[in-house]
């Protein structure tokens, strides 16, 4: 008899966002006239920057001409894109990252899951609570956890609570862990990390031979010039960190798909017999075997992000979503809610009113205001009593959603 990967059976119900979509669809079917505004999943709404579109159109034409046609590209990505990323995103900010250390991919969600392919099964793993659910679920699928308990926590993972009391930045664990997932600007809380905070993690990781999996998918939303955009702005990070970046949220590529992962050549981990191995070699091997690269057309579009026109156009997009976040913060605060985040991040993290549970608030908001957000408890037990509102939507929808919440707040 064919058997399955039993670890999948340990997973809690559905993945968070499809579960929300399911509930919203049920509501919409029962209420066909409701004008639902979705501020749940962090999916962009604004059109692709002109510079990217122009570059992609040119690339399509090249593909239609025998002399410029391209077949398979390098699995790691084209060097012209990797060089621009290295120069612009890292070297220009004091990060010592070389183009060869950058691996172009079709998304950070896939990369943060796929990275587990190159790690052993006996690692101790720490995640924050709340956390982007992909880090947890992919560890469950890989067999790195035991069963889930009634709080929704998996045996074998170390959960580091992030709460208002610690500014939504986890304390350094007293015990040793092998892999640590950090995400700044944070999804879901919108919190940021200072250089001093990241330095503590880098020092901890180096002292303990740990590896930090640093998700910086939202770095473009940092407005405070003192905050680091990359972990490689911290001395010593080349020896202990992998970083994940994406064009999804800054350049609107959620439907277009382009991202990258940085694996420094100086980053080592141990074989089961205790010898050192370069993780770069393993990731390069993994990608060469399981991935055939991002399409030429899309990589040309991503390259255009680094042109002067592309830079100014993506800044306009980021500013637009940040203005949405500011409107959400101001309106919800005026309505009497306590809000966090949304200043250097596109997510506003809201304390639910009157002690409502996250899912109860979700249902009330959907039924009373026809507005969709994301229940904080979907990101982990410590997210209970919170709610995430995404700033990714049109101005009209954000304003309409805030107006509805303000008008009907007493009913919530
Ligand atoms: C979210 O809403 O948390 C995002 O859509 C996550 C993602 O980009 O996968």
Coordinates of C-alpha atoms and ligand atoms in Angstrom, one line a residue:
X1 CA 0.0 0.0 0.0
X2 CA 1.3 3.5 -0.8
X3 CA 1.8 5.6 2.3
X4 CA 1.7 9.3 2.8
X5 CA 3.8 11.8 4.7
X6 CA 2.1 11.4 8.0
X7 CA 3.4 14.8 9.2
X8 CA 0.7 16.4 7.0
X9 CA -1.9 14.9 9.3
X10 CA -0.5 16.8 12.2
X11 CA -1.3 20.2 10.6
X12 CA -4.1 22.2 12.0
X13 CA -7.2 22.5 9.8
X14 CA -6.5 24.7 6.7
X15 CA -3.8 27.2 6.0
X16 CA -4.9 30.5 7.5
X17 CA -5.6 32.5 4.4
X18 CA -7.6 29.9 2.5
X19 CA -9.6 29.4 5.8
X20 CA -10.4 33.1 5.8
X21 CA -11.4 33.0 2.2
X22 CA -13.7 30.0 2.9
X23 CA -15.5 31.9 5.6
X24 CA -15.7 35.1 3.5
X25 CA -17.1 33.1 0.6
X26 CA -19.8 31.5 2.8
X27 CA -20.8 34.9 4.0
X28 CA -20.8 36.4 0.5
X29 CA -23.0 33.5 -0.8
X30 CA -25.5 34.1 2.0
X31 CA -25.3 37.9 1.6
X32 CA -25.0 38.5 -2.2
X33 CA -25.5 42.3 -1.9
X34 CA -22.8 42.9 0.7
X35 CA -19.9 45.0 -0.5
X36 CA -17.1 43.2 1.2
X37 CA -13.8 45.0 1.6
X38 CA -10.8 42.7 2.1
X39 CA -8.0 43.9 4.4
X40 CA -7.0 40.3 5.3
X41 CA -4.3 38.8 3.2
X42 CA -1.4 41.1 2.4
X43 CA -1.9 41.2 -1.3
X44 CA -1.1 44.3 -3.3
X45 CA -3.8 46.1 -5.4
X46 CA -1.9 48.8 -7.3
X47 CA -0.7 48.2 -10.8
X48 CA 2.9 47.2 -11.6
X49 CA 5.3 50.1 -11.9
X50 CA 5.7 51.4 -15.5
X51 CA 9.4 50.8 -15.5
X52 CA 8.8 47.1 -14.8
X53 CA 6.1 46.7 -17.3
X54 CA 8.2 48.4 -20.0
X55 CA 11.1 46.1 -19.3
X56 CA 8.8 43.0 -19.3
X57 CA 7.2 44.0 -22.6
X58 CA 10.7 44.4 -24.2
X59 CA 11.7 41.0 -22.8
X60 CA 8.5 39.4 -24.4
X61 CA 9.6 40.9 -27.7
X62 CA 13.1 39.5 -27.3
X63 CA 11.5 36.1 -26.7
X64 CA 9.7 36.4 -30.0
X65 CA 12.9 36.9 -31.9
X66 CA 15.2 34.0 -32.7
X67 CA 18.4 36.1 -32.2
X68 CA 17.4 37.1 -28.6
X69 CA 15.2 34.2 -27.6
X70 CA 16.1 32.6 -24.2
X71 CA 15.5 29.0 -23.1
X72 CA 16.4 27.8 -19.6
X73 CA 18.2 30.5 -17.6
X74 CA 20.6 30.0 -14.8
X75 CA 18.8 28.3 -11.9
X76 CA 20.3 30.9 -9.5
X77 CA 19.0 33.8 -11.6
X78 CA 20.7 36.0 -14.3
X79 CA 23.9 37.7 -13.2
X80 CA 22.7 41.1 -14.3
X81 CA 19.9 41.0 -11.7
X82 CA 22.0 39.4 -9.0
X83 CA 24.6 42.1 -9.4
X84 CA 22.1 44.9 -9.2
X85 CA 20.6 43.4 -6.0
X86 CA 24.0 42.9 -4.4
X87 CA 25.1 46.4 -5.2
X88 CA 21.9 48.3 -4.4
X89 CA 20.3 46.3 -1.6
X90 CA 23.4 45.3 0.3
X91 CA 26.7 46.9 -0.6
X92 CA 25.2 50.4 -0.7
X93 CA 24.0 49.9 2.9
X94 CA 27.3 48.5 4.1
X95 CA 26.3 44.8 3.7
X96 CA 29.1 42.7 2.4
X97 CA 27.1 40.5 0.0
X98 CA 28.3 39.3 -3.4
X99 CA 26.1 38.7 -6.4
X100 CA 26.9 35.0 -6.3
X101 CA 25.4 34.8 -2.8
X102 CA 22.0 35.8 -4.2
X103 CA 19.6 33.2 -5.5
X104 CA 16.6 34.5 -7.5
X105 CA 13.4 32.6 -6.8
X106 CA 9.6 32.8 -7.3
X107 CA 8.8 33.8 -3.8
X108 CA 9.8 34.1 -0.2
X109 CA 7.0 31.9 0.9
X110 CA 8.5 29.0 -1.1
X111 CA 12.0 29.9 -0.1
X112 CA 11.3 30.0 3.7
X113 CA 9.7 26.6 3.3
X114 CA 12.2 25.1 0.9
X115 CA 15.2 26.1 2.9
X116 CA 14.5 23.3 5.3
X117 CA 15.7 20.8 2.6
X118 CA 19.3 21.7 3.5
X119 CA 19.0 21.3 7.3
X120 CA 19.1 18.2 9.4
X121 CA 16.1 16.7 11.3
X122 CA 17.5 17.1 14.8
X123 CA 17.7 20.8 14.9
X124 CA 16.0 22.7 17.7
X125 CA 13.8 25.5 16.1
X126 CA 12.5 28.8 17.6
X127 CA 9.7 30.9 16.1
X128 CA 8.1 33.9 17.5
X129 CA 4.5 33.8 18.6
X130 CA 2.6 35.3 16.7
X131 CA 4.4 34.3 13.6
X132 CA 4.0 34.0 9.8
X133 CA 2.4 30.5 9.7
X134 CA 4.5 29.3 6.8
X135 CA 7.6 28.9 9.1
X136 CA 5.6 26.6 11.4
X137 CA 3.6 24.6 8.9
X138 CA 6.7 23.8 6.7
X139 CA 8.5 22.5 9.8
X140 CA 5.5 20.3 10.6
X141 CA 5.4 19.0 7.0
X142 CA 9.2 18.3 7.2
X143 CA 8.7 16.2 10.3
X144 CA 10.5 18.6 12.6
X145 CA 7.8 18.8 15.2
X146 CA 5.6 16.5 17.3
X147 CA 1.8 16.8 17.5
X148 CA -0.1 20.0 18.1
X149 CA -1.6 20.8 21.5
X150 CA -4.9 22.5 22.4
X151 CA -3.2 25.9 22.3
X152 CA -2.2 25.2 18.7
X153 CA 1.5 24.8 19.6
X154 CA 3.5 22.0 18.1
X155 CA 5.7 19.9 20.3
X156 CA 9.3 20.4 19.6
X157 CA 9.2 24.1 18.6
X158 CA 10.3 26.8 20.9
X159 CA 7.8 29.6 20.8
X160 CA 9.1 33.1 21.7
X161 CA 6.1 35.3 22.7
X162 CA 6.1 38.8 21.1
X163 CA 3.7 41.1 23.0
X164 CA 3.1 44.7 23.6
X165 CA 5.3 44.4 26.8
X166 CA 8.4 43.5 24.7
X167 CA 7.5 45.8 21.8
X168 CA 6.8 42.7 19.8
X169 CA 10.4 41.8 19.7
X170 CA 11.4 38.4 21.2
X171 CA 13.7 38.0 24.1
X172 CA 16.9 36.1 23.4
X173 CA 16.3 32.5 24.6
X174 CA 18.1 31.3 27.6
X175 CA 18.5 27.9 26.0
X176 CA 20.5 27.0 22.9
X177 CA 18.5 26.7 19.6
X178 CA 19.8 25.8 16.1
X179 CA 17.4 27.6 13.8
X180 CA 15.7 30.9 14.6
X181 CA 13.1 32.5 12.4
X182 CA 13.0 36.3 12.6
X183 CA 10.8 38.6 10.5
X184 CA 11.4 42.4 10.4
X185 CA 9.4 44.6 9.7
X186 CA 7.3 42.0 11.3
X187 CA 4.4 40.1 9.8
X188 CA 1.9 40.2 11.5
X189 CA 2.6 42.8 14.2
X190 CA 4.3 45.5 12.1
X191 CA 7.0 45.8 14.7
X192 CA 10.6 46.7 13.7
X193 CA 14.0 45.8 15.1
X194 CA 16.8 48.2 15.8
X195 CA 20.4 47.5 15.0
X196 CA 21.1 46.9 18.7
X197 CA 18.3 44.3 18.9
X198 CA 19.6 42.4 15.8
X199 CA 23.1 42.6 17.1
X200 CA 22.0 40.6 20.2
X201 CA 20.6 37.9 17.9
X202 CA 23.7 37.8 15.8
X203 CA 25.9 37.6 18.9
X204 CA 23.7 34.8 20.3
X205 CA 23.7 32.9 17.0
X206 CA 27.5 33.1 16.7
X207 CA 28.1 32.1 20.3
X208 CA 25.8 29.1 19.9
X209 CA 26.5 28.0 16.3
X210 CA 22.9 28.8 15.5
X211 CA 21.5 30.0 12.2
X212 CA 19.0 32.9 11.8
X213 CA 16.5 32.7 9.0
X214 CA 15.8 36.4 8.5
X215 CA 12.7 37.3 6.5
X216 CA 13.0 40.9 5.3
X217 CA 10.1 40.8 2.8
X218 CA 8.8 44.1 4.1
X219 CA 12.1 46.1 4.4
X220 CA 11.0 48.7 1.8
X221 CA 8.4 49.9 4.3
X222 CA 11.0 51.1 6.8
X223 CA 10.7 54.9 7.1
X224 CA 12.9 55.3 10.1
X225 CA 16.5 55.9 8.7
X226 CA 18.1 54.4 11.9
X227 CA 16.5 51.0 11.3
X228 CA 18.4 48.2 9.5
X229 CA 16.9 46.9 6.2
X230 CA 19.0 43.8 6.2
X231 CA 20.6 41.6 8.8
X232 CA 23.9 41.9 6.9
X233 CA 24.1 45.5 8.2
X234 CA 25.0 43.8 11.5
X235 CA 28.6 42.8 11.9
X236 CA 29.0 39.0 12.0
X237 CA 25.7 38.2 10.2
X238 CA 27.5 36.6 7.3
X239 CA 28.5 33.9 9.7
X240 CA 25.1 33.1 11.0
X241 CA 22.2 34.3 8.8
X242 CA 20.2 33.6 5.7
X243 CA 18.0 36.4 4.4
X244 CA 14.8 36.3 2.4
X245 CA 13.7 39.2 0.2
X246 CA 10.9 39.7 -2.2
X247 CA 9.6 42.0 -5.0
X248 CA 6.0 41.2 -4.0
X249 CA 5.3 44.0 -1.7
X250 CA 7.6 46.8 -2.8
X251 CA 7.1 46.4 -6.6
X252 CA 3.7 44.7 -6.6
X253 CA 4.9 41.3 -7.9
X254 CA 2.6 39.1 -5.8
X255 CA 1.0 37.9 -9.1
X256 CA 4.2 38.1 -11.1
X257 CA 6.5 36.2 -8.7
X258 CA 10.1 37.2 -8.1
X259 CA 12.1 37.1 -4.9
X260 CA 15.5 36.2 -3.7
X261 CA 17.4 34.4 -0.9
X262 CA 20.8 35.4 0.3
X263 CA 23.1 32.6 1.5
X264 CA 26.6 33.9 2.3
X265 CA 29.5 31.7 1.3
X266 CA 30.9 32.1 4.8
X267 CA 27.9 30.5 6.4
X268 CA 28.7 27.0 7.8
X269 CA 26.7 24.2 9.5
X270 CA 27.8 20.7 10.7
X271 CA 27.3 17.3 9.2
X272 CA 26.0 14.7 11.5
X273 CA 29.6 13.6 12.1
X274 CA 30.6 17.1 13.1
X275 CA 32.5 18.5 10.1
X276 CA 31.8 21.9 8.6
X277 CA 29.9 22.4 5.4
X278 CA 29.1 25.6 3.4
X279 CA 25.4 26.0 3.3
X280 CA 25.8 28.0 0.1
X281 CA 26.9 24.8 -1.7
X282 CA 23.9 22.9 -0.4
X283 CA 21.4 25.6 -1.4
X284 CA 23.1 25.9 -4.8
X285 CA 22.8 22.2 -5.2
X286 CA 19.2 22.2 -4.1
X287 CA 18.1 25.0 -6.4
X288 CA 20.0 23.5 -9.4
X289 CA 18.2 20.2 -8.9
X290 CA 14.7 21.3 -7.9
X291 CA 14.2 24.7 -9.5
X292 CA 14.6 25.9 -13.1
X293 CA 14.8 29.6 -12.3
X294 CA 12.4 32.5 -12.7
X295 CA 11.3 33.5 -16.2
X296 CA 13.6 35.8 -18.2
X297 CA 10.7 38.2 -18.6
X298 CA 10.0 38.5 -14.9
X299 CA 13.7 38.9 -14.1
X300 CA 13.9 41.8 -16.6
X301 CA 10.9 43.3 -14.8
X302 CA 12.7 42.9 -11.4
X303 CA 15.9 44.4 -12.8
X304 CA 13.9 47.5 -13.8
X305 CA 13.1 48.1 -10.1
X306 CA 16.8 49.3 -9.8
X307 CA 16.6 51.9 -12.6
X308 CA 16.1 55.5 -11.5
X309 CA 12.5 55.4 -12.8
X310 CA 11.8 52.1 -11.1
X311 CA 13.2 53.3 -7.8
X312 CA 11.0 56.4 -7.8
X313 CA 7.9 54.3 -8.9
X314 CA 8.3 51.7 -6.2
X315 CA 8.8 54.4 -3.6
X316 CA 5.5 55.9 -4.7
X317 CA 3.8 52.5 -4.2
X318 CA 5.3 52.0 -0.8
X319 CA 4.4 55.5 0.3
X320 CA 0.9 54.9 -1.0
X321 CA 0.4 51.8 1.2
X322 CA 2.0 53.5 4.1
X323 CA -0.5 56.4 3.9
X324 CA -3.2 53.7 3.9
X325 CA -1.6 52.3 7.1
X326 CA -1.6 55.8 8.6
X327 CA -5.3 56.3 7.8
X328 CA -6.1 52.9 9.4
X329 CA -4.1 53.7 12.5
X330 CA -5.7 57.2 12.9
X331 CA -9.3 56.1 12.3
X332 CA -9.1 53.0 14.5
X333 CA -7.3 55.0 17.3
X334 CA -10.0 57.7 17.1
X335 CA -12.7 54.9 17.3
X336 CA -11.1 53.9 20.6
X337 CA -9.0 50.9 19.6
X338 CA -5.4 50.3 20.6
X339 CA -3.2 49.8 17.5
X340 CA 0.4 48.9 16.9
X341 CA 2.6 48.7 13.8
X342 CA 1.7 50.4 10.5
X343 CA 4.5 53.0 10.7
X344 CA 7.4 51.1 9.2
X345 CA 5.2 48.2 8.0
X346 CA 2.1 47.7 5.9
X347 CA 0.3 45.9 8.8
X348 CA -1.6 47.4 11.7
X349 CA -2.0 45.1 14.7
X350 CA -5.1 45.9 16.6
X351 CA -6.2 44.9 20.1
X352 CA -9.7 43.5 19.8
X353 CA -12.3 45.5 21.8
X354 CA -14.2 44.3 24.9
X355 CA -12.0 41.2 25.2
X356 CA -13.4 39.6 22.1
X357 CA -11.5 36.6 20.7
X358 CA -9.7 37.2 17.4
X359 CA -12.2 35.0 15.5
X360 CA -15.2 36.5 17.2
X361 CA -14.0 40.0 16.2
X362 CA -13.4 38.6 12.6
X363 CA -17.0 37.4 12.4
X364 CA -18.4 40.7 13.9
X365 CA -16.4 42.8 11.6
X366 CA -17.4 40.7 8.6
X367 CA -21.1 40.7 9.5
X368 CA -21.5 44.2 10.8
X369 CA -19.1 46.2 8.6
X370 CA -18.5 43.7 5.7
X371 CA -14.8 44.2 6.3
X372 CA -12.3 41.3 6.3
X373 CA -9.1 41.3 8.4
X374 CA -7.0 38.5 9.8
X375 CA -7.5 37.0 13.3
X376 CA -4.4 37.4 15.4
X377 CA -4.8 33.9 16.8
X378 CA -4.3 32.5 13.3
X379 CA -0.7 33.6 13.7
X380 CA -0.2 31.8 17.1
X381 CA -1.6 31.5 20.6
X382 CA -0.1 34.8 21.7
X383 CA -1.9 36.5 18.8
X384 CA -5.3 35.7 20.5
X385 CA -7.1 39.0 21.3
X386 CA -5.5 40.7 18.4
X387 CA -6.4 41.4 14.8
X388 CA -4.3 42.3 11.7
X389 CA -5.5 44.9 9.2
X390 CA -3.5 45.0 6.0
X391 CA -2.9 48.4 4.3
X392 CA -2.7 46.8 0.9
X393 CA -5.8 48.1 -0.8
X394 CA -7.1 51.0 -2.8
X395 CA -7.5 54.3 -1.0
X396 CA -11.2 54.2 -1.6
X397 CA -11.6 50.8 0.0
X398 CA -9.4 51.7 3.0
X399 CA -11.4 54.9 3.6
X400 CA -14.7 53.1 3.1
X401 CA -13.7 50.3 5.5
X402 CA -12.6 52.8 8.2
X403 CA -15.8 54.8 7.8
X404 CA -17.9 51.6 8.3
X405 CA -15.9 50.6 11.4
X406 CA -16.1 54.1 12.9
X407 CA -19.9 54.3 12.2
X408 CA -20.7 50.9 13.6
X409 CA -18.0 50.7 16.3
X410 CA -20.6 50.6 19.1
X411 CA -22.1 47.4 17.6
X412 CA -18.7 45.7 17.6
Ligands
LIG1 C1 0.1 37.8 4.5 O1 -1.0 38.3 4.4 O2 0.6 37.5 5.6 C2 0.9 37.7 3.3 O3 0.1 37.6 2.2 C3 1.9 36.6 3.4 C4 2.5 36.3 2.1 O4 3.0 37.1 1.4 O5 2.5 35.1 1.8

